[in-house]
Amino acid sequence: MVAILLLGVAWPLHAQLPGLGAVEGHVSGPDGGLAGANVRLLGADRHATTDRLGRYRLDDVQPGTYTLEAAAVGFVPARIQVRIVAGAIGRADVALAREAQRLADVSVTAPAAAKGPGPLPDVLHGVVYAGHKVEVVRIDSLDLNAAQDVSRQVL
């Protein structure tokens, strides 16, 4: 029973080492807090990942001025200057903008169409047309009024 009581009292106490400071804050995007964003102090060996609400905390940092960098997949990384004061917890909130995604070029190819007008070959692209009355009609090569009933004019 005493062990449970001591554990319950000791758990919320987060002691800062003497002469050191901390920084905490929130990383957000256009839709609110960003879970899983990486936060680090450049020039110090401190980094964290944001929780499900976008919160982070970096403890036991030597006093001084640092660059805090926040990055998340699909967002432009951001850097801000933070000042760490001994025995204090500073606050640094970061808002990230969405990153424009450049997609790879896509090349669409298709087998050559049958030449027309005229009959189809007996076999074309693995389909057997032999024994069927099938004609190729190239609509774009005919002199038609597209505003009218095209099928009647073709036939």
Short mmCIF file of N, CA, C and O in Angstrom, two decimals, residues 38-146:
data_model
loop_
_atom_site.label_atom_id
_atom_site.label_comp_id
_atom_site.label_asym_id
_atom_site.label_seq_id
_atom_site.Cartn_x
_atom_site.Cartn_y
_atom_site.Cartn_z
N ASN A 38 8.07 15.24 -35.79
CA ASN A 38 9.39 15.19 -35.15
C ASN A 38 9.81 16.60 -34.77
O ASN A 38 9.78 17.50 -35.60
N VAL A 39 10.23 16.77 -33.51
CA VAL A 39 10.68 18.06 -33.01
C VAL A 39 12.08 17.85 -32.45
O VAL A 39 12.32 16.91 -31.70
N ARG A 40 13.01 18.76 -32.83
CA ARG A 40 14.36 18.64 -32.29
C ARG A 40 14.99 20.01 -32.13
O ARG A 40 14.64 20.96 -32.84
N LEU A 41 15.90 20.08 -31.18
CA LEU A 41 16.68 21.29 -30.96
C LEU A 41 18.01 21.12 -31.67
O LEU A 41 18.79 20.22 -31.34
N LEU A 42 18.26 21.96 -32.66
CA LEU A 42 19.52 21.89 -33.39
C LEU A 42 20.63 22.41 -32.48
O LEU A 42 20.49 23.43 -31.82
N GLY A 43 21.72 21.69 -32.39
CA GLY A 43 22.82 22.06 -31.53
C GLY A 43 22.73 21.46 -30.14
O GLY A 43 23.61 21.64 -29.32
N ALA A 44 21.65 20.75 -29.86
CA ALA A 44 21.48 20.05 -28.58
C ALA A 44 21.03 18.63 -28.91
O ALA A 44 20.44 18.39 -29.95
N ASP A 45 21.31 17.72 -28.05
CA ASP A 45 20.93 16.33 -28.29
C ASP A 45 19.54 16.08 -27.69
O ASP A 45 19.38 15.24 -26.82
N ARG A 46 18.56 16.83 -28.16
CA ARG A 46 17.19 16.69 -27.65
C ARG A 46 16.23 16.62 -28.83
O ARG A 46 16.28 17.44 -29.75
N HIS A 47 15.36 15.63 -28.78
CA HIS A 47 14.33 15.48 -29.81
C HIS A 47 13.13 14.76 -29.21
O HIS A 47 13.24 14.08 -28.18
N ALA A 48 11.98 14.93 -29.84
CA ALA A 48 10.74 14.31 -29.35
C ALA A 48 9.80 14.11 -30.53
O ALA A 48 9.98 14.70 -31.60
N THR A 49 8.80 13.29 -30.31
CA THR A 49 7.72 13.08 -31.27
C THR A 49 6.44 13.56 -30.61
O THR A 49 6.20 13.27 -29.44
N THR A 50 5.62 14.27 -31.37
CA THR A 50 4.39 14.81 -30.78
C THR A 50 3.39 13.71 -30.48
O THR A 50 3.35 12.68 -31.14
N ASP A 51 2.56 13.95 -29.45
CA ASP A 51 1.51 13.00 -29.09
C ASP A 51 0.31 13.17 -30.04
O ASP A 51 0.38 13.92 -31.00
N ARG A 52 -0.78 12.50 -29.74
CA ARG A 52 -1.94 12.51 -30.64
C ARG A 52 -2.58 13.89 -30.78
O ARG A 52 -3.33 14.14 -31.72
N LEU A 53 -2.28 14.80 -29.86
CA LEU A 53 -2.83 16.16 -29.92
C LEU A 53 -1.82 17.16 -30.49
O LEU A 53 -2.10 18.35 -30.57
N GLY A 54 -0.61 16.68 -30.82
CA GLY A 54 0.42 17.55 -31.37
C GLY A 54 1.31 18.19 -30.32
O GLY A 54 2.08 19.10 -30.62
N ARG A 55 1.27 17.71 -29.07
CA ARG A 55 2.08 18.30 -27.99
C ARG A 55 3.43 17.61 -27.90
O ARG A 55 3.55 16.42 -28.18
N TYR A 56 4.43 18.36 -27.42
CA TYR A 56 5.77 17.82 -27.20
C TYR A 56 6.39 18.52 -26.00
O TYR A 56 5.92 19.56 -25.54
N ARG A 57 7.49 17.93 -25.49
CA ARG A 57 8.26 18.55 -24.42
C ARG A 57 9.69 18.04 -24.49
O ARG A 57 9.93 16.84 -24.63
N LEU A 58 10.65 18.97 -24.39
CA LEU A 58 12.07 18.64 -24.38
C LEU A 58 12.64 19.11 -23.04
O LEU A 58 12.62 20.31 -22.75
N ASP A 59 13.12 18.18 -22.23
CA ASP A 59 13.61 18.48 -20.88
C ASP A 59 15.14 18.47 -20.83
O ASP A 59 15.81 17.96 -21.73
N ASP A 60 15.65 18.99 -19.73
CA ASP A 60 17.07 18.95 -19.39
C ASP A 60 17.95 19.53 -20.51
O ASP A 60 18.87 18.88 -21.01
N VAL A 61 17.66 20.76 -20.89
CA VAL A 61 18.40 21.45 -21.95
C VAL A 61 19.26 22.54 -21.31
O VAL A 61 18.80 23.28 -20.45
N GLN A 62 20.52 22.61 -21.75
CA GLN A 62 21.42 23.67 -21.28
C GLN A 62 20.84 25.03 -21.67
O GLN A 62 20.32 25.18 -22.77
N PRO A 63 20.92 26.03 -20.78
CA PRO A 63 20.42 27.36 -21.11
C PRO A 63 21.13 27.92 -22.34
O PRO A 63 22.32 27.66 -22.56
N GLY A 64 20.40 28.65 -23.15
CA GLY A 64 20.96 29.26 -24.35
C GLY A 64 19.89 29.45 -25.40
O GLY A 64 18.71 29.18 -25.17
N THR A 65 20.33 29.89 -26.56
CA THR A 65 19.41 30.08 -27.69
C THR A 65 19.65 28.98 -28.71
O THR A 65 20.79 28.69 -29.08
N TYR A 66 18.56 28.36 -29.14
CA TYR A 66 18.62 27.22 -30.05
C TYR A 66 17.65 27.44 -31.21
O TYR A 66 16.73 28.25 -31.12
N THR A 67 17.83 26.65 -32.24
CA THR A 67 16.86 26.58 -33.34
C THR A 67 16.06 25.31 -33.14
O THR A 67 16.62 24.22 -33.05
N LEU A 68 14.74 25.47 -33.04
CA LEU A 68 13.85 24.32 -32.89
C LEU A 68 13.28 24.01 -34.27
O LEU A 68 12.78 24.90 -34.96
N GLU A 69 13.40 22.75 -34.68
CA GLU A 69 12.90 22.33 -35.98
C GLU A 69 11.76 21.34 -35.80
O GLU A 69 11.88 20.39 -35.01
N ALA A 70 10.66 21.57 -36.50
CA ALA A 70 9.52 20.65 -36.49
C ALA A 70 9.29 20.17 -37.91
O ALA A 70 9.31 20.97 -38.85
N ALA A 71 9.08 18.86 -38.06
CA ALA A 71 8.87 18.27 -39.39
C ALA A 71 7.86 17.14 -39.29
O ALA A 71 7.80 16.43 -38.29
N ALA A 72 7.06 17.01 -40.34
CA ALA A 72 6.09 15.91 -40.44
C ALA A 72 5.94 15.56 -41.91
O ALA A 72 6.10 16.42 -42.79
N VAL A 73 5.61 14.32 -42.19
CA VAL A 73 5.43 13.86 -43.56
C VAL A 73 4.27 14.62 -44.20
O VAL A 73 3.19 14.71 -43.63
N GLY A 74 4.51 15.16 -45.39
CA GLY A 74 3.48 15.89 -46.12
C GLY A 74 3.40 17.37 -45.77
O GLY A 74 2.53 18.08 -46.25
N PHE A 75 4.34 17.84 -44.91
CA PHE A 75 4.35 19.24 -44.49
C PHE A 75 5.74 19.82 -44.69
O PHE A 75 6.73 19.12 -44.62
N VAL A 76 5.79 21.14 -44.91
CA VAL A 76 7.06 21.83 -45.05
C VAL A 76 7.67 21.99 -43.65
O VAL A 76 7.01 22.51 -42.75
N PRO A 77 8.92 21.54 -43.43
CA PRO A 77 9.54 21.71 -42.11
C PRO A 77 9.64 23.19 -41.75
O PRO A 77 9.78 24.04 -42.62
N ALA A 78 9.57 23.47 -40.45
CA ALA A 78 9.65 24.85 -39.97
C ALA A 78 10.71 24.93 -38.89
O ALA A 78 10.91 23.99 -38.12
N ARG A 79 11.39 26.07 -38.83
CA ARG A 79 12.41 26.33 -37.81
C ARG A 79 12.09 27.65 -37.12
O ARG A 79 11.75 28.63 -37.80
N ILE A 80 12.22 27.66 -35.79
CA ILE A 80 12.05 28.89 -35.03
C ILE A 80 13.15 28.97 -33.98
O ILE A 80 13.72 27.95 -33.58
N GLN A 81 13.46 30.16 -33.53
CA GLN A 81 14.45 30.37 -32.48
C GLN A 81 13.76 30.26 -31.12
O GLN A 81 12.66 30.79 -30.93
N VAL A 82 14.39 29.54 -30.19
CA VAL A 82 13.87 29.43 -28.82
C VAL A 82 15.00 29.75 -27.85
O VAL A 82 16.17 29.46 -28.11
N ARG A 83 14.62 30.33 -26.74
CA ARG A 83 15.61 30.66 -25.70
C ARG A 83 15.28 29.81 -24.48
O ARG A 83 14.16 29.85 -23.97
N ILE A 84 16.26 29.05 -24.04
CA ILE A 84 16.11 28.18 -22.87
C ILE A 84 16.70 28.91 -21.66
O ILE A 84 17.84 29.37 -21.70
N VAL A 85 15.90 28.99 -20.60
CA VAL A 85 16.31 29.65 -19.37
C VAL A 85 16.41 28.59 -18.28
O VAL A 85 15.55 27.71 -18.16
N ALA A 86 17.46 28.67 -17.48
CA ALA A 86 17.67 27.70 -16.40
C ALA A 86 16.50 27.72 -15.43
O ALA A 86 16.02 28.78 -15.03
N GLY A 87 16.01 26.54 -15.08
CA GLY A 87 14.94 26.40 -14.10
C GLY A 87 13.56 26.79 -14.61
O GLY A 87 12.61 26.87 -13.83
N ALA A 88 13.41 27.04 -15.90
CA ALA A 88 12.12 27.46 -16.45
C ALA A 88 11.72 26.55 -17.61
O ALA A 88 12.55 25.89 -18.22
N ILE A 89 10.42 26.57 -17.90
CA ILE A 89 9.89 25.82 -19.03
C ILE A 89 9.37 26.84 -20.04
O ILE A 89 8.40 27.56 -19.77
N GLY A 90 10.04 26.93 -21.18
CA GLY A 90 9.62 27.85 -22.23
C GLY A 90 8.54 27.24 -23.10
O GLY A 90 8.27 26.04 -23.04
N ARG A 91 7.91 28.06 -23.89
CA ARG A 91 6.84 27.59 -24.77
C ARG A 91 7.17 27.97 -26.21
O ARG A 91 7.56 29.12 -26.49
N ALA A 92 7.02 27.01 -27.13
CA ALA A 92 7.27 27.25 -28.55
C ALA A 92 6.27 26.43 -29.36
O ALA A 92 6.37 25.21 -29.42
N ASP A 93 5.30 27.13 -29.94
CA ASP A 93 4.31 26.49 -30.80
C ASP A 93 4.73 26.69 -32.25
O ASP A 93 5.23 27.76 -32.63
N VAL A 94 4.50 25.67 -33.07
CA VAL A 94 4.92 25.69 -34.47
C VAL A 94 3.74 25.30 -35.34
O VAL A 94 3.06 24.31 -35.06
N ALA A 95 3.50 26.08 -36.40
CA ALA A 95 2.46 25.76 -37.38
C ALA A 95 3.14 25.36 -38.68
O ALA A 95 3.99 26.09 -39.20
N LEU A 96 2.78 24.19 -39.21
CA LEU A 96 3.37 23.68 -40.45
C LEU A 96 2.38 23.84 -41.60
O LEU A 96 1.18 23.65 -41.42
N ALA A 97 2.90 24.18 -42.76
CA ALA A 97 2.08 24.31 -43.97
C ALA A 97 2.19 23.02 -44.77
O ALA A 97 3.21 22.35 -44.76
N ARG A 98 1.12 22.71 -45.48
CA ARG A 98 1.14 21.52 -46.34
C ARG A 98 2.17 21.68 -47.44
O ARG A 98 2.37 22.76 -47.97
N GLU A 99 2.81 20.57 -47.78
CA GLU A 99 3.83 20.56 -48.82
C GLU A 99 3.18 20.16 -50.15
O GLU A 99 2.42 19.20 -50.21
N ALA A 100 3.47 20.91 -51.20
CA ALA A 100 2.96 20.55 -52.52
C ALA A 100 3.64 19.26 -52.96
O ALA A 100 4.85 19.12 -52.85
N GLN A 101 2.86 18.34 -53.45
CA GLN A 101 3.39 17.06 -53.89
C GLN A 101 3.54 17.05 -55.40
O GLN A 101 2.60 17.36 -56.12
N ARG A 102 4.73 16.74 -55.88
CA ARG A 102 4.94 16.60 -57.33
C ARG A 102 4.89 15.11 -57.65
O ARG A 102 5.68 14.33 -57.14
N LEU A 103 3.95 14.76 -58.48
CA LEU A 103 3.80 13.36 -58.87
C LEU A 103 4.69 13.05 -60.06
O LEU A 103 5.02 13.94 -60.85
N ALA A 104 5.06 11.82 -60.17
CA ALA A 104 5.91 11.39 -61.29
C ALA A 104 5.12 11.49 -62.59
O ALA A 104 3.89 11.39 -62.61
N ASP A 105 5.85 11.70 -63.68
CA ASP A 105 5.20 11.76 -64.98
C ASP A 105 4.59 10.41 -65.31
O ASP A 105 5.13 9.36 -64.96
N VAL A 106 3.46 10.45 -66.01
CA VAL A 106 2.77 9.24 -66.42
C VAL A 106 2.74 9.21 -67.94
O VAL A 106 2.39 10.21 -68.57
N SER A 107 3.09 8.09 -68.51
CA SER A 107 3.06 7.92 -69.95
C SER A 107 2.01 6.88 -70.28
O SER A 107 2.07 5.75 -69.80
N VAL A 108 1.02 7.27 -71.09
CA VAL A 108 -0.06 6.36 -71.46
C VAL A 108 0.17 5.92 -72.89
O VAL A 108 0.33 6.76 -73.79
N THR A 109 0.21 4.62 -73.10
CA THR A 109 0.39 4.08 -74.44
C THR A 109 -0.72 3.09 -74.73
O THR A 109 -1.27 2.47 -73.82
N ALA A 110 -1.05 2.97 -76.01
CA ALA A 110 -2.08 2.02 -76.43
C ALA A 110 -1.63 1.41 -77.75
O ALA A 110 -0.88 2.04 -78.51
N PRO A 111 -2.07 0.20 -78.00
CA PRO A 111 -1.72 -0.40 -79.30
C PRO A 111 -2.35 0.41 -80.43
O PRO A 111 -3.38 1.05 -80.25
N ALA A 112 -1.73 0.37 -81.59
CA ALA A 112 -2.24 1.10 -82.73
C ALA A 112 -3.63 0.60 -83.10
O ALA A 112 -3.91 -0.59 -83.08
N ALA A 113 -4.50 1.53 -83.41
CA ALA A 113 -5.87 1.17 -83.79
C ALA A 113 -5.87 0.68 -85.24
O ALA A 113 -4.94 0.95 -86.00
N ALA A 114 -6.92 0.00 -85.57
CA ALA A 114 -7.06 -0.48 -86.94
C ALA A 114 -7.23 0.73 -87.87
O ALA A 114 -7.86 1.71 -87.51
N LYS A 115 -6.62 0.63 -89.03
CA LYS A 115 -6.74 1.71 -90.02
C LYS A 115 -8.12 1.60 -90.66
O LYS A 115 -8.66 0.53 -90.84
N GLY A 116 -8.68 2.68 -91.01
CA GLY A 116 -10.01 2.62 -91.61
C GLY A 116 -10.16 3.67 -92.68
O GLY A 116 -9.26 4.48 -92.87
N PRO A 117 -11.23 3.73 -93.38
CA PRO A 117 -12.32 2.76 -93.34
C PRO A 117 -11.93 1.47 -94.08
O PRO A 117 -11.02 1.46 -94.87
N GLY A 118 -12.67 0.42 -93.80
CA GLY A 118 -12.41 -0.87 -94.43
C GLY A 118 -12.65 -1.99 -93.44
O GLY A 118 -13.03 -1.77 -92.30
N PRO A 119 -12.46 -3.22 -93.87
CA PRO A 119 -12.70 -4.35 -92.98
C PRO A 119 -11.58 -4.50 -91.96
O PRO A 119 -10.46 -4.09 -92.18
N LEU A 120 -11.91 -5.10 -90.81
CA LEU A 120 -10.91 -5.42 -89.80
C LEU A 120 -10.12 -6.63 -90.25
O LEU A 120 -10.63 -7.48 -90.98
N PRO A 121 -8.89 -6.75 -89.81
CA PRO A 121 -8.14 -7.97 -90.11
C PRO A 121 -8.78 -9.16 -89.40
O PRO A 121 -9.59 -9.00 -88.49
N ASP A 122 -8.40 -10.38 -89.83
CA ASP A 122 -8.99 -11.58 -89.23
C ASP A 122 -8.72 -11.68 -87.73
O ASP A 122 -9.56 -12.14 -86.97
N VAL A 123 -7.52 -11.25 -87.29
CA VAL A 123 -7.16 -11.26 -85.87
C VAL A 123 -6.53 -9.91 -85.54
O VAL A 123 -5.61 -9.47 -86.23
N LEU A 124 -7.03 -9.25 -84.48
CA LEU A 124 -6.49 -7.96 -84.06
C LEU A 124 -6.44 -7.94 -82.53
O LEU A 124 -7.47 -8.09 -81.87
N HIS A 125 -5.24 -7.78 -81.96
CA HIS A 125 -5.04 -7.70 -80.50
C HIS A 125 -5.62 -8.91 -79.77
O HIS A 125 -6.25 -8.80 -78.74
N GLY A 126 -5.46 -10.08 -80.37
CA GLY A 126 -5.91 -11.30 -79.72
C GLY A 126 -7.39 -11.58 -79.88
O GLY A 126 -7.91 -12.53 -79.30
N VAL A 127 -8.11 -10.79 -80.66
CA VAL A 127 -9.54 -11.01 -80.89
C VAL A 127 -9.72 -11.46 -82.33
O VAL A 127 -9.20 -10.85 -83.26
N VAL A 128 -10.50 -12.54 -82.52
CA VAL A 128 -10.74 -13.10 -83.85
C VAL A 128 -11.97 -12.43 -84.45
O VAL A 128 -13.06 -12.48 -83.89
N TYR A 129 -11.77 -11.78 -85.59
CA TYR A 129 -12.87 -11.13 -86.30
C TYR A 129 -13.23 -11.87 -87.59
O TYR A 129 -14.15 -11.47 -88.30
N ALA A 130 -12.53 -12.95 -87.92
CA ALA A 130 -12.79 -13.71 -89.14
C ALA A 130 -14.19 -14.29 -89.08
O ALA A 130 -14.64 -14.79 -88.06
N GLY A 131 -14.92 -14.22 -90.20
CA GLY A 131 -16.26 -14.78 -90.27
C GLY A 131 -17.34 -13.82 -89.79
O GLY A 131 -18.51 -14.17 -89.75
N HIS A 132 -16.97 -12.61 -89.40
CA HIS A 132 -17.95 -11.61 -88.96
C HIS A 132 -17.94 -10.45 -89.94
O HIS A 132 -16.91 -10.11 -90.51
N LYS A 133 -19.06 -9.82 -90.09
CA LYS A 133 -19.15 -8.63 -90.94
C LYS A 133 -18.83 -7.43 -90.04
O LYS A 133 -19.70 -6.91 -89.33
N VAL A 134 -17.56 -7.02 -90.02
CA VAL A 134 -17.12 -5.92 -89.18
C VAL A 134 -16.36 -4.93 -90.04
O VAL A 134 -15.44 -5.32 -90.78
N GLU A 135 -16.75 -3.68 -90.00
CA GLU A 135 -16.09 -2.63 -90.75
C GLU A 135 -15.55 -1.58 -89.79
O GLU A 135 -16.12 -1.34 -88.73
N VAL A 136 -14.43 -0.97 -90.14
CA VAL A 136 -13.85 0.11 -89.36
C VAL A 136 -14.36 1.42 -89.95
O VAL A 136 -14.26 1.64 -91.16
N VAL A 137 -14.93 2.25 -89.12
CA VAL A 137 -15.39 3.57 -89.55
C VAL A 137 -14.69 4.59 -88.67
O VAL A 137 -14.88 4.62 -87.45
N ARG A 138 -13.88 5.44 -89.28
CA ARG A 138 -13.17 6.49 -88.55
C ARG A 138 -14.03 7.74 -88.61
O ARG A 138 -14.06 8.44 -89.62
N ILE A 139 -14.73 8.04 -87.52
CA ILE A 139 -15.66 9.16 -87.47
C ILE A 139 -14.93 10.48 -87.73
O ILE A 139 -15.45 11.36 -88.40
N ASP A 140 -13.71 10.60 -87.19
CA ASP A 140 -12.99 11.87 -87.33
C ASP A 140 -12.55 12.15 -88.76
O ASP A 140 -12.21 13.27 -89.12
N SER A 141 -12.59 11.15 -89.65
CA SER A 141 -12.18 11.36 -91.03
C SER A 141 -13.37 11.55 -91.97
O SER A 141 -13.18 11.77 -93.16
N LEU A 142 -14.60 11.47 -91.45
CA LEU A 142 -15.79 11.62 -92.28
C LEU A 142 -16.27 13.06 -92.25
O LEU A 142 -16.08 13.79 -91.27
N ASP A 143 -16.94 13.47 -93.30
CA ASP A 143 -17.51 14.81 -93.38
C ASP A 143 -18.92 14.74 -92.80
O ASP A 143 -19.88 14.42 -93.51
N LEU A 144 -19.04 14.99 -91.48
CA LEU A 144 -20.31 14.86 -90.78
C LEU A 144 -20.65 16.14 -90.04
O LEU A 144 -19.78 16.90 -89.65
N ASN A 145 -21.93 16.32 -89.81
CA ASN A 145 -22.39 17.40 -88.96
C ASN A 145 -22.52 16.83 -87.55
O ASN A 145 -23.45 16.08 -87.26
N ALA A 146 -21.58 17.16 -86.67
CA ALA A 146 -21.54 16.58 -85.32
C ALA A 146 -22.75 16.97 -84.48
O ALA A 146 -23.04 16.33 -83.49
#
